């Protein structure tokens, strides 16, 4: 069986919305020949235990990702800017849990 | 065989339930044979899911058959302690998996029937059957969609996939007529609105299959002589082999549990 090759199927990213009102959340990826089969594979792989109400399938190569090497430039400058967190406001008791 | 097979008192309702349950169990077991052998991981899960749906349908129907027969049998004895001539499933369900294309064609042929069948059965006058139908209908709708998409891609794929799936269509075609049979026992239930007569579903099935095969660039076989006999226990040689695997543990170690 030396001529067996890995199927030439592209990679897809899977997003599930678990409940109405929540955002779709990335859950993993899969291989499939096209978007129709990718959606079915996502249903079969990632929603077997009642995880979702809605699925999004995105070709992995459609995602533009930040370069890990740019971590310093991209994310570190915010570490020292704690004043951006909304923790400096007094919340009236009547507001309750926010 | 270390155990004695059970005897079943096949009233029309019990016989009907065993027929539909056996269809689901045998086809579900066939799909379980793919576990560890699937063409890709994604598809292996899909085959397993479909198989589990079908085995779940079988369990509900066996449980109801046990209640209707009221002779001490249960899901397990129906599944594990009947020999091939006591099985009432369609010959289509027991046909071997063949290659992936043949498995998908078999699934398409069955699901294109099961989908409208269970939808129509939701109107059954029997509350238990209507509830089983409501669950099975949604599952079957997905099985039909999944197998359709694969048959379309394999038929309209490479020269080899086209040839293989056309071969599967031709080989399995003679087993499709049996789905629409309604014998005297089932007729009495249909007259009482407990079940539906499957014969009128033929047009819907022909339409579904015609559309899928056309998109798949496959040739629809001529309707010639059709195989029959599964409903009365006359099976192909394949069922005995399947049962010897499926029943092996219970036959060897009666009552084994874990």
GROMACS .gro file of C-alpha atoms in nm:
model
  356
    1UNK     CA    1   0.000   0.000   0.000
    2UNK     CA    2   0.293   0.230  -0.067
    3UNK     CA    3   0.084   0.448  -0.298
    4UNK     CA    4  -0.158   0.551  -0.022
    5UNK     CA    5  -0.142   0.926   0.013
    6UNK     CA    6  -0.286   1.164   0.264
    7UNK     CA    7  -0.616   1.282   0.114
    8UNK     CA    8  -0.575   1.617  -0.052
    9UNK     CA    9  -0.841   1.789   0.152
   10UNK     CA   10  -0.809   2.143   0.287
   11UNK     CA   11  -0.825   2.240   0.652
   12UNK     CA   12  -1.129   2.417   0.800
   13UNK     CA   13  -1.180   2.593   1.131
   14UNK     CA   14  -1.498   2.519   1.325
   15UNK     CA   15  -1.694   2.768   1.535
   16UNK     CA   16  -1.994   2.676   1.747
   17UNK     CA   17  -2.255   2.894   1.907
   18UNK     CA   18  -2.374   2.701   2.209
   19UNK     CA   19  -2.673   2.915   2.299
   20UNK     CA   20  -2.871   3.200   2.156
   21UNK     CA   21  -2.716   3.530   2.255
   22UNK     CA   22  -2.364   3.391   2.283
   23UNK     CA   23  -2.094   3.439   2.022
   24UNK     CA   24  -1.962   3.162   1.799
   25UNK     CA   25  -1.653   3.017   1.962
   26UNK     CA   26  -1.363   2.841   1.798
   27UNK     CA   27  -1.364   2.471   1.891
   28UNK     CA   28  -1.116   2.308   1.655
   29UNK     CA   29  -1.043   2.218   1.298
   30UNK     CA   30  -1.099   1.937   1.049
   31UNK     CA   31  -1.019   1.821   0.697
   32UNK     CA   32  -1.289   1.813   0.429
   33UNK     CA   33  -1.307   1.836   0.051
   34UNK     CA   34  -1.546   2.132   0.042
   35UNK     CA   35  -1.758   2.353   0.266
   36UNK     CA   36  -2.069   2.131   0.251
   37UNK     CA   37  -1.881   1.825   0.369
   38UNK     CA   38  -1.688   2.038   0.619
   39UNK     CA   39  -2.015   2.152   0.776
   40UNK     CA   40  -2.135   1.792   0.800
   41UNK     CA   41  -1.803   1.676   0.945
   42UNK     CA   42  -1.818   1.959   1.199
   43UNK     CA   43  -2.164   1.846   1.301
   44UNK     CA   44  -2.040   1.488   1.335
   45UNK     CA   45  -1.717   1.570   1.516
   46UNK     CA   46  -1.800   1.863   1.739
   47UNK     CA   47  -2.172   1.852   1.821
   48UNK     CA   48  -2.218   1.492   1.934
   49UNK     CA   49  -2.308   1.590   2.290
   50UNK     CA   50  -2.549   1.872   2.231
   51UNK     CA   51  -2.280   2.139   2.216
   52UNK     CA   52  -2.438   2.372   1.968
   53UNK     CA   53  -2.720   2.552   1.795
   54UNK     CA   54  -2.520   2.697   1.509
   55UNK     CA   55  -2.201   2.616   1.321
   56UNK     CA   56  -1.962   2.831   1.123
   57UNK     CA   57  -1.701   2.680   0.895
   58UNK     CA   58  -1.410   2.894   0.777
   59UNK     CA   59  -1.125   2.787   0.547
   60UNK     CA   60  -0.815   2.792   0.764
   61UNK     CA   61  -0.620   2.972   0.493
   62UNK     CA   62  -0.872   3.259   0.508
   63UNK     CA   63  -0.748   3.347   0.856
   64UNK     CA   64  -0.484   3.616   0.886
   65UNK     CA   65  -0.293   3.549   1.206
   66UNK     CA   66  -0.056   3.763   1.407
   67UNK     CA   67   0.309   3.658   1.398
   68UNK     CA   68   0.428   3.515   1.731
   69UNK     CA   69   0.756   3.701   1.670
   70UNK     CA   70   0.562   4.029   1.688
   71UNK     CA   71   0.435   3.955   2.038
   72UNK     CA   72   0.643   4.226   2.199
   73UNK     CA   73   0.530   4.500   1.964
   74UNK     CA   74   0.170   4.382   1.943
   75UNK     CA   75   0.074   4.302   2.299
   76UNK     CA   76   0.330   4.406   2.558
   77UNK     CA   77   0.264   4.783   2.541
   78UNK     CA   78  -0.077   4.729   2.701
   79UNK     CA   79   0.055   4.545   3.004
   80UNK     CA   80   0.156   4.870   3.176
   81UNK     CA   81  -0.175   5.046   3.109
   82UNK     CA   82  -0.388   4.910   3.391
   83UNK     CA   83  -0.594   5.231   3.385
   84UNK     CA   84  -0.771   5.093   3.078
   85UNK     CA   85  -0.947   4.834   3.292
   86UNK     CA   86  -1.282   4.961   3.417
   87UNK     CA   87  -1.196   4.884   3.778
   88UNK     CA   88  -1.149   5.244   3.893
   89UNK     CA   89  -1.513   5.332   3.897
   90UNK     CA   90  -1.740   5.311   4.200
   91UNK     CA   91  -2.049   5.113   4.111
   92UNK     CA   92  -2.359   5.208   4.312
   93UNK     CA   93  -2.495   4.919   4.517
   94UNK     CA   94  -2.835   4.951   4.345
   95UNK     CA   95  -2.679   4.843   4.015
   96UNK     CA   96  -2.613   4.502   4.159
   97UNK     CA   97  -2.414   4.246   3.968
   98UNK     CA   98  -2.276   4.376   3.641
   99UNK     CA   99  -2.380  -2.227   1.979
  100UNK     CA  100  -2.389  -2.251   2.355
  101UNK     CA  101  -2.728  -2.091   2.393
  102UNK     CA  102  -3.077  -2.168   2.276
  103UNK     CA  103  -3.243  -1.916   2.051
  104UNK     CA  104  -3.564  -1.759   2.175
  105UNK     CA  105  -3.903  -1.818   2.019
  106UNK     CA  106  -4.105  -1.509   1.943
  107UNK     CA  107  -4.482  -1.494   1.926
  108UNK     CA  108  -4.509  -1.277   1.617
  109UNK     CA  109  -4.841  -1.101   1.636
  110UNK     CA  110  -4.878  -0.847   1.354
  111UNK     CA  111  -4.754  -0.566   1.581
  112UNK     CA  112  -4.458  -0.765   1.717
  113UNK     CA  113  -4.363  -0.875   1.366
  114UNK     CA  114  -4.385  -0.518   1.241
  115UNK     CA  115  -4.168  -0.389   1.525
  116UNK     CA  116  -3.907  -0.661   1.474
  117UNK     CA  117  -3.891  -0.583   1.101
  118UNK     CA  118  -3.823  -0.215   1.153
  119UNK     CA  119  -3.595  -0.274   1.451
  120UNK     CA  120  -3.398  -0.539   1.262
  121UNK     CA  121  -3.350  -0.299   0.966
  122UNK     CA  122  -3.200  -0.044   1.200
  123UNK     CA  123  -2.990  -0.286   1.405
  124UNK     CA  124  -2.841  -0.472   1.109
  125UNK     CA  125  -2.761  -0.158   0.911
  126UNK     CA  126  -2.627   0.006   1.227
  127UNK     CA  127  -2.406  -0.296   1.290
  128UNK     CA  128  -2.278  -0.284   0.934
  129UNK     CA  129  -2.175   0.079   0.988
  130UNK     CA  130  -2.003  -0.013   1.313
  131UNK     CA  131  -1.782  -0.246   1.109
  132UNK     CA  132  -1.617   0.068   0.969
  133UNK     CA  133  -1.480   0.170   1.307
  134UNK     CA  134  -1.103   0.174   1.277
  135UNK     CA  135  -1.121   0.148   0.898
  136UNK     CA  136  -1.279   0.479   0.794
  137UNK     CA  137  -1.124   0.655   0.492
  138UNK     CA  138  -1.060   0.966   0.702
  139UNK     CA  139  -1.108   1.037   1.071
  140UNK     CA  140  -1.393   1.279   1.002
  141UNK     CA  141  -1.586   1.020   0.803
  142UNK     CA  142  -1.523   0.747   1.055
  143UNK     CA  143  -1.701   0.959   1.315
  144UNK     CA  144  -1.985   1.025   1.071
  145UNK     CA  145  -2.031   0.653   1.005
  146UNK     CA  146  -2.021   0.582   1.377
  147UNK     CA  147  -2.280   0.851   1.446
  148UNK     CA  148  -2.517   0.718   1.182
  149UNK     CA  149  -2.470   0.366   1.316
  150UNK     CA  150  -2.547   0.481   1.669
  151UNK     CA  151  -2.859   0.664   1.552
  152UNK     CA  152  -2.981   0.343   1.391
  153UNK     CA  153  -2.899   0.122   1.688
  154UNK     CA  154  -3.083   0.372   1.909
  155UNK     CA  155  -3.389   0.344   1.684
  156UNK     CA  156  -3.362  -0.035   1.705
  157UNK     CA  157  -3.353  -0.024   2.085
  158UNK     CA  158  -3.674   0.179   2.107
  159UNK     CA  159  -3.851  -0.056   1.869
  160UNK     CA  160  -3.725  -0.373   2.042
  161UNK     CA  161  -3.830  -0.235   2.379
  162UNK     CA  162  -4.178  -0.175   2.242
  163UNK     CA  163  -4.182  -0.522   2.084
  164UNK     CA  164  -4.092  -0.672   2.422
  165UNK     CA  165  -4.378  -0.481   2.583
  166UNK     CA  166  -4.620  -0.585   2.308
  167UNK     CA  167  -4.518  -0.951   2.318
  168UNK     CA  168  -4.505  -0.960   2.701
  169UNK     CA  169  -4.327  -1.296   2.700
  170UNK     CA  170  -4.013  -1.211   2.893
  171UNK     CA  171  -3.801  -1.110   2.596
  172UNK     CA  172  -3.613  -0.782   2.590
  173UNK     CA  173  -3.390  -0.575   2.361
  174UNK     CA  174  -3.093  -0.802   2.424
  175UNK     CA  175  -3.265  -1.133   2.366
  176UNK     CA  176  -3.419  -1.003   2.043
  177UNK     CA  177  -3.079  -0.889   1.921
  178UNK     CA  178  -2.856  -1.166   2.049
  179UNK     CA  179  -3.069  -1.477   2.070
  180UNK     CA  180  -3.239  -1.505   1.733
  181UNK     CA  181  -3.089  -1.693   1.439
  182UNK     CA  182  -3.079  -1.557   1.086
  183UNK     CA  183  -3.416  -1.708   0.977
  184UNK     CA  184  -3.579  -1.528   1.272
  185UNK     CA  185  -3.446  -1.192   1.160
  186UNK     CA  186  -3.695  -0.979   0.968
  187UNK     CA  187  -3.474  -0.706   0.820
  188UNK     CA  188  -3.452  -0.592   0.461
  189UNK     CA  189  -3.195  -0.776   0.252
  190UNK     CA  190  -3.053  -0.433   0.166
  191UNK     CA  191  -2.951  -0.371   0.527
  192UNK     CA  192  -2.740  -0.687   0.553
  193UNK     CA  193  -2.549  -0.641   0.227
  194UNK     CA  194  -2.174  -0.612   0.292
  195UNK     CA  195  -2.008  -0.274   0.327
  196UNK     CA  196  -1.796  -0.321   0.016
  197UNK     CA  197  -1.592  -0.007  -0.043
  198UNK     CA  198  -1.685   0.330   0.101
  199UNK     CA  199  -1.890   0.409  -0.210
  200UNK     CA  200  -2.099   0.097  -0.171
  201UNK     CA  201  -2.163   0.176   0.195
  202UNK     CA  202  -2.281   0.525   0.099
  203UNK     CA  203  -2.506   0.396  -0.180
  204UNK     CA  204  -2.664   0.142   0.056
  205UNK     CA  205  -2.716   0.423   0.308
  206UNK     CA  206  -2.865   0.649   0.042
  207UNK     CA  207  -3.108   0.380  -0.076
  208UNK     CA  208  -3.223   0.309   0.280
  209UNK     CA  209  -3.230   0.668   0.407
  210UNK     CA  210  -3.419   0.797   0.104
  211UNK     CA  211  -3.689   0.554   0.218
  212UNK     CA  212  -3.655   0.592   0.595
  213UNK     CA  213  -3.676   0.971   0.584
  214UNK     CA  214  -4.025   0.999   0.429
  215UNK     CA  215  -4.133   0.676   0.601
  216UNK     CA  216  -4.071   0.801   0.954
  217UNK     CA  217  -4.208   1.144   0.869
  218UNK     CA  218  -4.534   0.982   0.760
  219UNK     CA  219  -4.526   0.757   1.068
  220UNK     CA  220  -4.534   1.058   1.299
  221UNK     CA  221  -4.908   1.053   1.226
  222UNK     CA  222  -4.940   0.697   1.358
  223UNK     CA  223  -5.238   0.634   1.584
  224UNK     CA  224  -4.999   0.451   1.816
  225UNK     CA  225  -4.841   0.707   2.049
  226UNK     CA  226  -4.523   0.507   2.105
  227UNK     CA  227  -4.465   0.457   1.734
  228UNK     CA  228  -4.537   0.823   1.666
  229UNK     CA  229  -4.273   0.919   1.923
  230UNK     CA  230  -4.014   0.679   1.776
  231UNK     CA  231  -4.096   0.819   1.432
  232UNK     CA  232  -4.049   1.179   1.545
  233UNK     CA  233  -3.698   1.100   1.667
  234UNK     CA  234  -3.608   0.876   1.373
  235UNK     CA  235  -3.730   1.125   1.116
  236UNK     CA  236  -3.475   1.390   1.212
  237UNK     CA  237  -3.195   1.136   1.224
  238UNK     CA  238  -3.290   0.986   0.889
  239UNK     CA  239  -3.306   1.330   0.728
  240UNK     CA  240  -2.942   1.384   0.817
  241UNK     CA  241  -2.842   1.033   0.702
  242UNK     CA  242  -3.003   1.108   0.368
  243UNK     CA  243  -2.826   1.440   0.334
  244UNK     CA  244  -2.489   1.295   0.427
  245UNK     CA  245  -2.508   0.992   0.198
  246UNK     CA  246  -2.646   1.204  -0.089
  247UNK     CA  247  -2.357   1.447  -0.074
  248UNK     CA  248  -2.105   1.163  -0.082
  249UNK     CA  249  -2.272   0.977  -0.368
  250UNK     CA  250  -2.283   1.300  -0.568
  251UNK     CA  251  -1.911   1.362  -0.508
  252UNK     CA  252  -1.804   1.005  -0.575
  253UNK     CA  253  -2.018   0.976  -0.888
  254UNK     CA  254  -1.908   1.311  -1.022
  255UNK     CA  255  -1.551   1.257  -0.900
  256UNK     CA  256  -1.271   1.066  -1.066
  257UNK     CA  257  -1.311   0.799  -1.330
  258UNK     CA  258  -1.241   0.534  -1.069
  259UNK     CA  259  -1.480   0.669  -0.805
  260UNK     CA  260  -1.750   0.702  -1.072
  261UNK     CA  261  -1.702   0.342  -1.189
  262UNK     CA  262  -1.701   0.206  -0.834
  263UNK     CA  263  -2.011   0.389  -0.720
  264UNK     CA  264  -2.200   0.301  -1.041
  265UNK     CA  265  -2.112  -0.062  -0.974
  266UNK     CA  266  -2.249  -0.025  -0.619
  267UNK     CA  267  -2.573   0.127  -0.753
  268UNK     CA  268  -2.615  -0.162  -0.997
  269UNK     CA  269  -2.533  -0.431  -0.739
  270UNK     CA  270  -2.766  -0.293  -0.469
  271UNK     CA  271  -3.054  -0.191  -0.696
  272UNK     CA  272  -3.236  -0.530  -0.686
  273UNK     CA  273  -3.260  -0.496  -0.307
  274UNK     CA  274  -3.458  -0.173  -0.316
  275UNK     CA  275  -3.802  -0.311  -0.407
  276UNK     CA  276  -3.844  -0.488  -0.074
  277UNK     CA  277  -3.875  -0.160   0.116
  278UNK     CA  278  -4.215  -0.089  -0.038
  279UNK     CA  279  -4.375  -0.427   0.036
  280UNK     CA  280  -4.679  -0.450   0.260
  281UNK     CA  281  -4.791  -0.803   0.343
  282UNK     CA  282  -5.117  -0.914   0.506
  283UNK     CA  283  -4.984  -0.875   0.860
  284UNK     CA  284  -4.871  -0.521   0.797
  285UNK     CA  285  -5.191  -0.448   0.604
  286UNK     CA  286  -5.403  -0.513   0.913
  287UNK     CA  287  -5.194  -0.258   1.105
  288UNK     CA  288  -5.214  -0.010   0.819
  289UNK     CA  289  -5.592  -0.047   0.806
  290UNK     CA  290  -5.602   0.037   1.175
  291UNK     CA  291  -5.379   0.343   1.119
  292UNK     CA  292  -5.111   0.203   1.349
  293UNK     CA  293  -4.863   0.205   1.062
  294UNK     CA  294  -4.856   0.342   0.710
  295UNK     CA  295  -4.851   0.146   0.387
  296UNK     CA  296  -4.499   0.203   0.249
  297UNK     CA  297  -4.597   0.143  -0.115
  298UNK     CA  298  -4.709   0.502  -0.190
  299UNK     CA  299  -4.364   0.627  -0.080
  300UNK     CA  300  -4.221   0.479  -0.398
  301UNK     CA  301  -4.272   0.800  -0.597
  302UNK     CA  302  -4.093   1.014  -0.340
  303UNK     CA  303  -3.808   0.762  -0.324
  304UNK     CA  304  -3.778   0.748  -0.703
  305UNK     CA  305  -3.768   1.128  -0.711
  306UNK     CA  306  -3.498   1.155  -0.446
  307UNK     CA  307  -3.280   0.882  -0.595
  308UNK     CA  308  -3.329   1.011  -0.949
  309UNK     CA  309  -3.219   1.359  -0.851
  310UNK     CA  310  -2.912   1.241  -0.658
  311UNK     CA  311  -2.796   0.998  -0.926
  312UNK     CA  312  -2.847   1.262  -1.192
  313UNK     CA  313  -2.633   1.514  -1.003
  314UNK     CA  314  -2.381   1.236  -0.949
  315UNK     CA  315  -2.375   1.170  -1.329
  316UNK     CA  316  -2.471   0.809  -1.252
  317UNK     CA  317  -2.705   0.592  -1.456
  318UNK     CA  318  -3.034   0.491  -1.297
  319UNK     CA  319  -3.070   0.110  -1.336
  320UNK     CA  320  -3.376  -0.036  -1.502
  321UNK     CA  321  -3.636  -0.172  -1.262
  322UNK     CA  322  -3.606  -0.544  -1.321
  323UNK     CA  323  -3.659  -0.839  -1.092
  324UNK     CA  324  -3.637  -0.745  -0.727
  325UNK     CA  325  -3.496  -0.954  -0.442
  326UNK     CA  326  -3.732  -1.030  -0.157
  327UNK     CA  327  -3.756  -1.252   0.149
  328UNK     CA  328  -3.590  -1.066   0.436
  329UNK     CA  329  -3.926  -0.980   0.591
  330UNK     CA  330  -4.006  -1.351   0.627
  331UNK     CA  331  -3.658  -1.463   0.731
  332UNK     CA  332  -3.517  -1.573   0.394
  333UNK     CA  333  -3.184  -1.396   0.396
  334UNK     CA  334  -2.871  -1.373   0.187
  335UNK     CA  335  -2.568  -1.565   0.312
  336UNK     CA  336  -2.427  -1.243   0.456
  337UNK     CA  337  -2.660  -1.218   0.755
  338UNK     CA  338  -2.538  -1.538   0.922
  339UNK     CA  339  -2.180  -1.414   0.913
  340UNK     CA  340  -2.284  -1.079   1.054
  341UNK     CA  341  -2.479  -1.242   1.337
  342UNK     CA  342  -2.195  -1.480   1.425
  343UNK     CA  343  -1.982  -1.173   1.495
  344UNK     CA  344  -2.252  -0.963   1.659
  345UNK     CA  345  -2.383  -1.243   1.882
  346UNK     CA  346  -2.050  -1.406   1.958
  347UNK     CA  347  -2.010  -1.288   2.317
  348UNK     CA  348  -2.367  -1.361   2.430
  349UNK     CA  349  -2.369  -1.697   2.256
  350UNK     CA  350  -2.035  -1.797   2.409
  351UNK     CA  351  -2.088  -1.652   2.756
  352UNK     CA  352  -2.466  -1.647   2.807
  353UNK     CA  353  -2.580  -1.358   3.022
  354UNK     CA  354  -2.235  -1.198   3.023
  355UNK     CA  355  -2.250  -0.840   3.145
  356UNK     CA  356  -1.996  -0.568   3.208
   0.00000   0.00000   0.00000
